[in-house]
Short mmCIF file of C-alpha atoms in Angstrom, two decimals:
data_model
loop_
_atom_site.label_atom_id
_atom_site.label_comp_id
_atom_site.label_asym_id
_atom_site.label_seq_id
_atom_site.Cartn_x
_atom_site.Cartn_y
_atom_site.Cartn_z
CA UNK A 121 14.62 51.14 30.00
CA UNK A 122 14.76 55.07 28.97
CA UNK A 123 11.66 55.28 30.89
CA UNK A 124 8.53 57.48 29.50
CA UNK A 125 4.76 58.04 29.68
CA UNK A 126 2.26 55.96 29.56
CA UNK A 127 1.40 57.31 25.76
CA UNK A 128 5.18 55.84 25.05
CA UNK A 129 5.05 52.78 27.15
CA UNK A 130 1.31 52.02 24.95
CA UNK A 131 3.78 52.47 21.86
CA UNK A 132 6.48 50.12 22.84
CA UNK A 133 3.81 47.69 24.17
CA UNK A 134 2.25 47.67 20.99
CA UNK A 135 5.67 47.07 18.97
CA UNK A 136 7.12 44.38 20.84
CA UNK A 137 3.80 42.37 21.28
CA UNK A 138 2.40 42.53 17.88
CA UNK A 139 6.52 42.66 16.66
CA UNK A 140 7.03 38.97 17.71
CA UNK A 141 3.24 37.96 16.82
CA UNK A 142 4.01 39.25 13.28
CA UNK A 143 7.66 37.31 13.34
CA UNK A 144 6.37 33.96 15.19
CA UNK A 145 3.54 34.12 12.16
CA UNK A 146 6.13 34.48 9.64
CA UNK A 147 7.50 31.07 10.83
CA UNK A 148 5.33 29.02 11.77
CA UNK A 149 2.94 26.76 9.72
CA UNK A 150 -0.46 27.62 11.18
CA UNK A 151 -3.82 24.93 11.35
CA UNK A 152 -6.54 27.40 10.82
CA UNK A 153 -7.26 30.59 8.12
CA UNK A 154 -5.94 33.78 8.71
CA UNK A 155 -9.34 34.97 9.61
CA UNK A 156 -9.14 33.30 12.58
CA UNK A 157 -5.64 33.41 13.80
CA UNK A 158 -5.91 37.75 12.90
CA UNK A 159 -9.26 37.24 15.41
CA UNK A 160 -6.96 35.23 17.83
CA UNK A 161 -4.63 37.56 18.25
CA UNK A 162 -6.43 40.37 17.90
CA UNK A 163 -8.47 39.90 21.04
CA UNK A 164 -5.43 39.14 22.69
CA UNK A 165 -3.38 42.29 21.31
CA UNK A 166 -6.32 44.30 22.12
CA UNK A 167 -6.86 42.85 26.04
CA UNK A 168 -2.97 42.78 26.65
CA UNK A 169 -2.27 46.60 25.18
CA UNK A 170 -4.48 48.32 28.37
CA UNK A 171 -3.66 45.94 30.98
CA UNK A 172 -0.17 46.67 30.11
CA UNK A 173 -0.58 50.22 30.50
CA UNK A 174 -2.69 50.32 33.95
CA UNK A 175 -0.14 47.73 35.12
CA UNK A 176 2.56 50.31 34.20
CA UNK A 177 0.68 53.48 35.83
CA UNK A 178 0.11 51.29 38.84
CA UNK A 179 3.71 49.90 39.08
CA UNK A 180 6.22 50.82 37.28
CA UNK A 181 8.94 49.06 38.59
CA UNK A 182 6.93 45.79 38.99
CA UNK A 183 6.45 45.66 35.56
CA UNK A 184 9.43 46.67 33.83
CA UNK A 185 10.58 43.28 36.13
CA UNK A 186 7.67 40.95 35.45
CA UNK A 187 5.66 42.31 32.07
CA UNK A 188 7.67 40.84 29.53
CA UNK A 189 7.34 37.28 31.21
CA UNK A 190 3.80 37.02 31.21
CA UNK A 191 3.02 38.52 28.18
CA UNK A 192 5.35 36.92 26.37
CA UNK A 193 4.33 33.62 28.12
CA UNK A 194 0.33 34.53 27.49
CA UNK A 195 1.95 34.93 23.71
CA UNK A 196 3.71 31.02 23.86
CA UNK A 197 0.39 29.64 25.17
CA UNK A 198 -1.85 30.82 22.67
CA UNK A 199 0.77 30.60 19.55
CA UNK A 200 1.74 26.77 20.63
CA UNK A 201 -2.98 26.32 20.30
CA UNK A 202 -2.72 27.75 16.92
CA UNK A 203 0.73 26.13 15.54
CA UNK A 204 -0.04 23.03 13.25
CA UNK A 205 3.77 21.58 14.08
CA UNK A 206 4.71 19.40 16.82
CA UNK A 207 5.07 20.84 20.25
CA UNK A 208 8.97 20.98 20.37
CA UNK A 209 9.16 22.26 17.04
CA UNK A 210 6.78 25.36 17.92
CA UNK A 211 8.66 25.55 21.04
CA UNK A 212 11.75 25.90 19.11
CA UNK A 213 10.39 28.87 16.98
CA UNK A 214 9.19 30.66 19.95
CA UNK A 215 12.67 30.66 21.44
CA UNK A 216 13.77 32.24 17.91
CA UNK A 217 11.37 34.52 18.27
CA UNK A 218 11.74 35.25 21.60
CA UNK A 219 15.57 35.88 21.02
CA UNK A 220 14.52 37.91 18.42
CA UNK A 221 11.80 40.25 20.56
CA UNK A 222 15.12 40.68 22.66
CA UNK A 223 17.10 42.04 20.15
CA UNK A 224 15.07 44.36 18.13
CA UNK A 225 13.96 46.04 21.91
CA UNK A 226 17.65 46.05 23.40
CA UNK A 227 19.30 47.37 19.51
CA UNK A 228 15.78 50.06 19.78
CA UNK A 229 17.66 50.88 23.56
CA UNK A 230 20.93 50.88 22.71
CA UNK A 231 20.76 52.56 19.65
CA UNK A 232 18.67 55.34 20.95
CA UNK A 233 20.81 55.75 24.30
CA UNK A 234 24.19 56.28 21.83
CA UNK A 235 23.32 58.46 19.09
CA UNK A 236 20.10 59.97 20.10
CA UNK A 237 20.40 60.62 23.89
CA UNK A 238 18.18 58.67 25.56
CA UNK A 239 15.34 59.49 22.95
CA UNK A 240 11.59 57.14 23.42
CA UNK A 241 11.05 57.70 19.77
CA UNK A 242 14.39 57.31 18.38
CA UNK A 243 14.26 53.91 20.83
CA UNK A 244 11.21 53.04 19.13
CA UNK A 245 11.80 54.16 15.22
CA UNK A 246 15.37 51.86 15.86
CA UNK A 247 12.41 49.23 17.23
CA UNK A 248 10.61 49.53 13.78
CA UNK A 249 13.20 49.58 11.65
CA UNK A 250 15.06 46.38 12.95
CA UNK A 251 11.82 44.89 13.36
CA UNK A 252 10.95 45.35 9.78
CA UNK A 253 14.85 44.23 8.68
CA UNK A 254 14.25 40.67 10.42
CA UNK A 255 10.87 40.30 9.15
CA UNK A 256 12.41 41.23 4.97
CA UNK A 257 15.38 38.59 6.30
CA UNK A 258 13.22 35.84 7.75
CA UNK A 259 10.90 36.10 4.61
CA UNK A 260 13.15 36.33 1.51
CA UNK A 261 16.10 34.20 3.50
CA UNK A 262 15.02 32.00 6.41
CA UNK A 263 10.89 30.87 6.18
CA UNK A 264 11.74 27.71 3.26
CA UNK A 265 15.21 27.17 5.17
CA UNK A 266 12.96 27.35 8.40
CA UNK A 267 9.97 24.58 7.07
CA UNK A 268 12.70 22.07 5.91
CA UNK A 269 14.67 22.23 8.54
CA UNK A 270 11.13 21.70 11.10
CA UNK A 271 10.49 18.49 8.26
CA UNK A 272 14.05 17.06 9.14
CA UNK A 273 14.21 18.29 12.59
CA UNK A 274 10.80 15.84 13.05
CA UNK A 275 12.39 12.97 11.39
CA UNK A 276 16.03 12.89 12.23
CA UNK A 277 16.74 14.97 15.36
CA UNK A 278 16.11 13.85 18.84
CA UNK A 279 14.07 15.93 21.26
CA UNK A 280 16.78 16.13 23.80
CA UNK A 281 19.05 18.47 20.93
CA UNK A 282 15.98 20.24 20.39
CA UNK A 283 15.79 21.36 24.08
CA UNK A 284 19.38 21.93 24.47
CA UNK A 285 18.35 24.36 21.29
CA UNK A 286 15.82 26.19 22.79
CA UNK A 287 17.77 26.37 25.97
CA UNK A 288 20.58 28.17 24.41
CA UNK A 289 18.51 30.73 22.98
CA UNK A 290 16.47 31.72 26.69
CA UNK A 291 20.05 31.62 27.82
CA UNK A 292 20.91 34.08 25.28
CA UNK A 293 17.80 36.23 26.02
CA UNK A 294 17.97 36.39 29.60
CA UNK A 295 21.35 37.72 29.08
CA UNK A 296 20.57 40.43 26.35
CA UNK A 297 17.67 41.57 28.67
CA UNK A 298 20.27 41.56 32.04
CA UNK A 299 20.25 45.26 33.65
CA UNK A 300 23.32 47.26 33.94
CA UNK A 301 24.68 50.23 35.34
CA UNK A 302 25.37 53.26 33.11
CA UNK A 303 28.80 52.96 33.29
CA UNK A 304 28.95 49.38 31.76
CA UNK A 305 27.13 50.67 28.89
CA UNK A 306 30.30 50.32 26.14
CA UNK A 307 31.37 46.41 28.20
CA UNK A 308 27.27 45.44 28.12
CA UNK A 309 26.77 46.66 24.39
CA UNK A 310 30.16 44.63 23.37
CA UNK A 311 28.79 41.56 25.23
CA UNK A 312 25.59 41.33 24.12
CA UNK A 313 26.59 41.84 20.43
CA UNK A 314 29.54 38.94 21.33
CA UNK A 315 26.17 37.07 22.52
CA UNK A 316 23.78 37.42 19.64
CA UNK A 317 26.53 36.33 17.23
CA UNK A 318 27.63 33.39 19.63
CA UNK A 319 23.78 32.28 19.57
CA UNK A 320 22.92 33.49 16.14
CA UNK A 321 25.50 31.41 14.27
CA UNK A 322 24.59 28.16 16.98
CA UNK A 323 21.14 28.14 15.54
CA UNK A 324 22.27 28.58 11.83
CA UNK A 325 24.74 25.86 12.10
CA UNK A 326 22.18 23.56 13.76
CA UNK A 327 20.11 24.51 10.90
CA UNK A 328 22.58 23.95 8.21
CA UNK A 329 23.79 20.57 9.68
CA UNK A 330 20.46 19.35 10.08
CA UNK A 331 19.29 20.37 6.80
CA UNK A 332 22.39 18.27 5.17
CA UNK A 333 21.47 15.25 7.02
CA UNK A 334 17.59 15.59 6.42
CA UNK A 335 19.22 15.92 2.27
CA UNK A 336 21.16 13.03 2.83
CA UNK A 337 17.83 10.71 4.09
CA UNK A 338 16.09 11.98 1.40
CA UNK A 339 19.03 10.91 -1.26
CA UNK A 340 19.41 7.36 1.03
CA UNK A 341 15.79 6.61 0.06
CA UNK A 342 16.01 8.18 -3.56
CA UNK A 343 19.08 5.57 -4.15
CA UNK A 344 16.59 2.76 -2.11
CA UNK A 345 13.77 3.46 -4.80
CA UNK A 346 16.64 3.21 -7.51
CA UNK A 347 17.67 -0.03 -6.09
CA UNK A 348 14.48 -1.22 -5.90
CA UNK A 349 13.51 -0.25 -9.72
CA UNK A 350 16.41 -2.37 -10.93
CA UNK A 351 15.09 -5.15 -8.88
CA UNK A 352 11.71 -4.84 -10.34
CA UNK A 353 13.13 -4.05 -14.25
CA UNK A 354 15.13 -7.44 -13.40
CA UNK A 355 12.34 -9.69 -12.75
CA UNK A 356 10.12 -7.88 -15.65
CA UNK A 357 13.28 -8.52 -18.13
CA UNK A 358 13.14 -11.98 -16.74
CA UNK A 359 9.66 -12.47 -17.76
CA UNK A 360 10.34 -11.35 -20.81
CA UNK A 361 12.71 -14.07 -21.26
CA UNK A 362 10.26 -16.32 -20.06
CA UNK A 363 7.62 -15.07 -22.43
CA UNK A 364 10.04 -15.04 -25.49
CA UNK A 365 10.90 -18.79 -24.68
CA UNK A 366 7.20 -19.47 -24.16
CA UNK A 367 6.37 -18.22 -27.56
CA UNK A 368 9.24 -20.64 -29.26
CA UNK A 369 7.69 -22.94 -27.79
CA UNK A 370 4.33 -22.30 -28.53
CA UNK A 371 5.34 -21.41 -32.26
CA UNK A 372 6.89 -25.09 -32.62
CA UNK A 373 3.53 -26.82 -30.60
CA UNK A 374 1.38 -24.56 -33.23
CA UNK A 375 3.17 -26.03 -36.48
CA UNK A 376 2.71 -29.60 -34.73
CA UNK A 377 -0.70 -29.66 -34.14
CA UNK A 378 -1.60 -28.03 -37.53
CA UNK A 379 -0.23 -31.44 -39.22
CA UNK A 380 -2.01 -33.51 -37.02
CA UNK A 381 -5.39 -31.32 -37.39
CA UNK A 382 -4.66 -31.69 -41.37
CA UNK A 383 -3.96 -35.56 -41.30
CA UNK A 384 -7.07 -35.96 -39.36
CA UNK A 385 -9.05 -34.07 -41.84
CA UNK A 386 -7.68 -35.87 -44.95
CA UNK A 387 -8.95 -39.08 -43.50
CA UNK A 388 -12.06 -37.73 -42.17
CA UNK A 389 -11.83 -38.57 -38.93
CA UNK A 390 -14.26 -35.83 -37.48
CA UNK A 391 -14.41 -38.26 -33.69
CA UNK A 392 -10.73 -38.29 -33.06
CA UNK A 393 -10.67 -34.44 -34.85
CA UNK A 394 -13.08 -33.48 -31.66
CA UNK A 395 -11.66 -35.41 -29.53
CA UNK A 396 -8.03 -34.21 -29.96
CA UNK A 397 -9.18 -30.62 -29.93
CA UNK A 398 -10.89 -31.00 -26.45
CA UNK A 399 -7.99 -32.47 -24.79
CA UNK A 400 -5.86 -29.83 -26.60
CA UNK A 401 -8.14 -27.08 -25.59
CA UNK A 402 -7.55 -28.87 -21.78
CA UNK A 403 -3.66 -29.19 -22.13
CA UNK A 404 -4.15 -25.32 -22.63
CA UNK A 405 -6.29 -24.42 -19.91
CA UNK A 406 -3.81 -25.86 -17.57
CA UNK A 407 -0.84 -24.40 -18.69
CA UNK A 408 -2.23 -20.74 -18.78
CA UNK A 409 -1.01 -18.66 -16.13
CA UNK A 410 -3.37 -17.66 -13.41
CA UNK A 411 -5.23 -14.87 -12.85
CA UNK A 412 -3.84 -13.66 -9.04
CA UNK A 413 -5.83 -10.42 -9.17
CA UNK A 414 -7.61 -7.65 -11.52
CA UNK A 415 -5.48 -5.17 -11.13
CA UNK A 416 -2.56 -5.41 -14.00
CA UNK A 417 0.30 -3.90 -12.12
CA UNK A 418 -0.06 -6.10 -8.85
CA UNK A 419 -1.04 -9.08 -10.68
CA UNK A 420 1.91 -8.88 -13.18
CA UNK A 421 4.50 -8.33 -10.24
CA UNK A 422 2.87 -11.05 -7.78
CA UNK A 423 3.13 -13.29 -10.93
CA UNK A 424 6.80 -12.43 -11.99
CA UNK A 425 7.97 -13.13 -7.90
CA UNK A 426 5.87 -15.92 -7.22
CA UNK A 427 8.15 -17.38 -10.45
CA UNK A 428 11.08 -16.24 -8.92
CA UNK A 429 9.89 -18.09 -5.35
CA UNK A 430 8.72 -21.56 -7.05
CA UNK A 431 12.32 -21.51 -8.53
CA UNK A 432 13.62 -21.32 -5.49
CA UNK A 433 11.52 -24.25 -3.89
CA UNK A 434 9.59 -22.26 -1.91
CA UNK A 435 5.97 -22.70 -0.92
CA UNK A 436 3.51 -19.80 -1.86
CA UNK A 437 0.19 -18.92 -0.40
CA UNK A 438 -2.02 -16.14 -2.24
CA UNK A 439 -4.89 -14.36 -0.89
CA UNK A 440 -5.23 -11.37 -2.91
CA UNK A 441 -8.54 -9.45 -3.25
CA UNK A 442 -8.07 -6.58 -5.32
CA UNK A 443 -10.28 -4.67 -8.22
CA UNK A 444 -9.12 -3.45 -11.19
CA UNK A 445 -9.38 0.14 -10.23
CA UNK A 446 -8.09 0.91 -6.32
CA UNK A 447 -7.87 4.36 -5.44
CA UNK A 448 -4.09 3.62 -3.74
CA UNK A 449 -1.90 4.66 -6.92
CA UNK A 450 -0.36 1.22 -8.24
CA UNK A 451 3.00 2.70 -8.14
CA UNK A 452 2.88 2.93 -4.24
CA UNK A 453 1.23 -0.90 -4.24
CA UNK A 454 3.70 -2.15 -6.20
CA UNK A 455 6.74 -0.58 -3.99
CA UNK A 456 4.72 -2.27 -1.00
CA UNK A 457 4.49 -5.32 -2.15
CA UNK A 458 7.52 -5.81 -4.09
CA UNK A 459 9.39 -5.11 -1.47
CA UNK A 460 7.63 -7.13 0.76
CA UNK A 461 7.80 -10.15 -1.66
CA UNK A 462 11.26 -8.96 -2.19
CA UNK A 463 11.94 -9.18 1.38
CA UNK A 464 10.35 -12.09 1.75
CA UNK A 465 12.26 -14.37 -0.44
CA UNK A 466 15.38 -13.12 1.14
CA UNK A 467 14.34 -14.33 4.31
CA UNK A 468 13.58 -17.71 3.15
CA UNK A 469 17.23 -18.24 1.21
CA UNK A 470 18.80 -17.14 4.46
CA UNK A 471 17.00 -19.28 6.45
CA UNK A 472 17.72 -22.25 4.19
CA UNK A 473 21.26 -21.24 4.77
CA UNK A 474 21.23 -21.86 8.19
CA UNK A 475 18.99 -25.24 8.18
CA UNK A 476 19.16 -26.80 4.67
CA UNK A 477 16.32 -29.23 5.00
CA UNK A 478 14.26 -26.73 6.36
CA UNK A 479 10.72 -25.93 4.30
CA UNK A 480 10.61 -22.78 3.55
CA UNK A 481 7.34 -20.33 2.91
CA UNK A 482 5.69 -17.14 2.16
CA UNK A 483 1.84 -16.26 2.83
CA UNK A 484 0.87 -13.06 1.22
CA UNK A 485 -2.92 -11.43 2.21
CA UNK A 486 -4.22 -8.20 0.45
CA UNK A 487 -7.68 -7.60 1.31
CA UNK A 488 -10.04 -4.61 0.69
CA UNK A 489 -12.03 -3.79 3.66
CA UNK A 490 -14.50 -0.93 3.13
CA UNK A 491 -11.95 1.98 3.52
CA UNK A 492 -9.08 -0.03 4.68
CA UNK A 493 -6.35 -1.91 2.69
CA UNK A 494 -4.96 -4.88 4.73
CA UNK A 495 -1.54 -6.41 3.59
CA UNK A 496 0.19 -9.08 5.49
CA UNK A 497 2.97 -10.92 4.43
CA UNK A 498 4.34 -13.93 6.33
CA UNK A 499 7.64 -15.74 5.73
CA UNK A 500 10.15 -18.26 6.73
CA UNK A 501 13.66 -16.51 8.50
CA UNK A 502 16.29 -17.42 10.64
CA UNK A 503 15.49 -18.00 14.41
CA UNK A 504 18.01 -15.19 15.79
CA UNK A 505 16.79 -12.14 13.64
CA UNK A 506 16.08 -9.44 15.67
CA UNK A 507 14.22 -6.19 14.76
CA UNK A 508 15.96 -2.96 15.46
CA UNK A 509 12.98 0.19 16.50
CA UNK A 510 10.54 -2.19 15.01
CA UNK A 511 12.01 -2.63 11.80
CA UNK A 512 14.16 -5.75 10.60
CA UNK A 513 17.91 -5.04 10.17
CA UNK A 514 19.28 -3.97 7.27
CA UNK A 515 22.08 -7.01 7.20
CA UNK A 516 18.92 -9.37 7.12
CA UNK A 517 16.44 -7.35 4.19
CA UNK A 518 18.97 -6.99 1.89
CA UNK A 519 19.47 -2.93 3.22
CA UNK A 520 16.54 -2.54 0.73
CA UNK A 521 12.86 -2.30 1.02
CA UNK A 522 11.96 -0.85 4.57
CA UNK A 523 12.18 2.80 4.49
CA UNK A 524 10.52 2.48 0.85
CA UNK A 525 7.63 1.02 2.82
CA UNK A 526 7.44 3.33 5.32
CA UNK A 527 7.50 5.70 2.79
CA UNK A 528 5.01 4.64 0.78
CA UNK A 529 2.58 3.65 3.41
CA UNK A 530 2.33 7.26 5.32
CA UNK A 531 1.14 8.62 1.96
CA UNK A 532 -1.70 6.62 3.40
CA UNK A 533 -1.73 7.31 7.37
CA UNK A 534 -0.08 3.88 7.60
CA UNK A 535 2.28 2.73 9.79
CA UNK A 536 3.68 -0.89 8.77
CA UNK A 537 4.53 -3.38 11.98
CA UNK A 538 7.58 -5.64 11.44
CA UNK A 539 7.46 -8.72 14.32
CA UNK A 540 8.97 -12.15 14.42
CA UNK A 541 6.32 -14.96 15.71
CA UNK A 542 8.63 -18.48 16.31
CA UNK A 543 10.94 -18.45 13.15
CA UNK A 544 8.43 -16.27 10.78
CA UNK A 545 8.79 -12.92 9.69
CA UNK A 546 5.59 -10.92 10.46
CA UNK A 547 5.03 -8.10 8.68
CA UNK A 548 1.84 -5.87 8.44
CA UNK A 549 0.33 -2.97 7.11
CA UNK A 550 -3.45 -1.62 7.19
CA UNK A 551 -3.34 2.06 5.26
CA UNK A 552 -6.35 3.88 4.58
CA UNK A 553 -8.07 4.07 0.75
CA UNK A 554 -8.72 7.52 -0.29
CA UNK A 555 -12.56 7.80 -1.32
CA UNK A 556 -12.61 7.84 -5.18
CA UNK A 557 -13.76 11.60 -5.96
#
């Protein structure tokens, strides 16, 4: 490794450790201020730089074997305590890194054992300047590539991939780092460039693919939301309809009763006059529309499906406690619920499919419990759904409404349950209410 003194192996040291601290930072998302992560690995840079060095005085050929492993493992360890991402995700990143630590040290070697004739500090200006290329690279090209692709990879890909990933790339290191003889020196630099390309454009492809299909969720559940907004402009044009009919009707009741009021005021009849306005006033207390809940945008939708469902023949239950003012944003309540009530209807037609005589109904509970918002809707369905990971299948929802749920519900820390309990659709959903600031 173009040996040196122990001036130049303190040099390298310090490049390669605080090289792939600086490019593991550069990719990862961290959980704590950069106060403390620079006091993290500052202790760390500052123990492992001397113990390095008396290591190398000591034994020299022990370490040029073993030093890189345990460093670089000391590095994982602490860089996995400060990462904020999921464990396989961080392991991921430290296999990029890793892969990169080999290549900026083996180019600094290479480099510096072709043009410059075995010089240290030609081997470790090459270090620095590659070093400094990937770092311009991963920041202007890679780092927003990087964080979607860890998004996606947490949603969509499988841990098994991810390993095979990572695997690949200590593969690829353990090869770029494999001794040789002198002589090999032209066969060795041609592999391990064949190598870095090989592994390089595996990871970018990975990337890239992954990326697309994380794009394509993302537009799936865009085109859900669409779905579901024509749904919901449906039922509001339909109680439009229902409101423009209501005021015909109301319009032809008004010119009616204005006769009779006037007849009963030509002959004075002031008795029958009072007595016809209170059962009027009754006749209209009855017929108003009730009042589910205070909040406008839950009580307007509950109102316009719970229509829809009577229409249908099927039974409603309403428990809904809800103020006027809830600090859950009405437009995630309403895609909740409407696609719950959505949902829930569905059910109940298909089950009347299968047994026509069967009575069909739907129990919806919203409930404010200090800083908890409880939903549970309950509803009629066939006997042989099943559930696929939890969830109903599509075939049986409509292929709307679920993922617009999940959605909408870990904007909350809430994960909805989906069960079947003896021919009724379960589901549930208890998200938490942000305090009102």
């Amino acid at each position: 490794m173009l040996g040196g003194s122990v001036v130049v192996a303190f040099v390298r040291m310090a490049v390669s450790i605080g090289g792939t601290i600086f490019l593991f930072c550069l990719m990862d998302e961290p959980r704590f201020g950069w106060k403390k992560i620079i006091s993290i690995y500052g202790i760390f840079f500052l123990a492992a730089l001397p113990f390095s060095c008396g290591w190398y005085m000591v034994a020299r050929a022990s370490f040029v074997r073993f030093a890189p492993i345990s460093l670089f493992t000391m590095i994982a360890v602490i860089s996995i305590y400060i990462s904020s991402t999921r464990i396989y995700l961080t392991m991921y990143k430290l296999a990029v890194t890793f892969f990169l630590m080999a290549v900026f040290i083996i180019g600094g070697i290479e480099i510096s054992t072709i043009f410059f004739h075995g010089s240290v500090w030609a081997d470790i200006a090459v270090r620095l300047i590659i070093l400094l290329i990937m770092a311009y690279v991963i920041k202007k090209f890679i780092r927003d590539s990087l964080k979607e692709f860890g998004k996606y990879l947490e949603s969509e890909m499988d841990r098994f991939s991810v390993m095979v990933l990572i695997i690949s790339l200590f593969f690829g290191i353990l090869y770029v780092l494999r001794p040789y003889e002198q002589e090999e020196l032209r066969v060795h630099l041609f592999r391990v460039l064949t190598n870095v390309f090989l592994v390089g454009t595996l990871q970018f492809m990975v990337i890239r693919l992954y990326l697309h299909i994380g794009k394509e969720s993302e537009y799936r559940t865009e085109n859900q939301l669409m779905q579901m907004n024509h749904r919901l402009l449906e039922r509001q044009l339909e109680f439009l309809e229902e409101s423009v009919e209501t005021g015909r009707h109301i319009r032809h009741d008004a010119r009616h009763h204005n006769m009779v009021i006037a007849e009963y005021v030509r002959r004075g009849q002031n008795e029958e006059l009072l007595k016809y306005l209170g059962e009027y006033e009754k006749e209209l207390d009855e017929g108003a529309a009730p009042l589910i809940c205070e909040n406008i945008a839950v009580n307007n939708l509950l109102s316009a499906y719970t229509r829809k469902a009577e229409r249908e023949q099927i039974k409603v239950s309403l428990d809904i406690s809800l103020e006027e003012r809830c600090s859950v944003q009405d437009i995630d309540l309403v895609t909740i619920l409407s696609n719950a009530y959505e949902n829930a209807i569905y059910g109940c037609l298909e089950a009347r499919n299968q047994l026509p005589d069967r009575e069909c109904c739907i129990n919806l509970l919203v409930k404010r419990k200090k800083n908890k918002l409880v939903i549970y809707c309950g509803n009629t369905c066939k006997f042989e759904t099943n559930t696929k990971d939890g969830f109903r299948k599509p075939e049986f929802t409509g292929g709307i409404g679920v993922s617009c749920i999940v959605k909408s519900a870990k904007n909350y820390g809430g994960e909805p349950d989906f069960r079947i309990d003896n021919g009724v659709f379960v589901f549930r959903l208890i998200i938490n209410v942000p305090e009102e600031g």
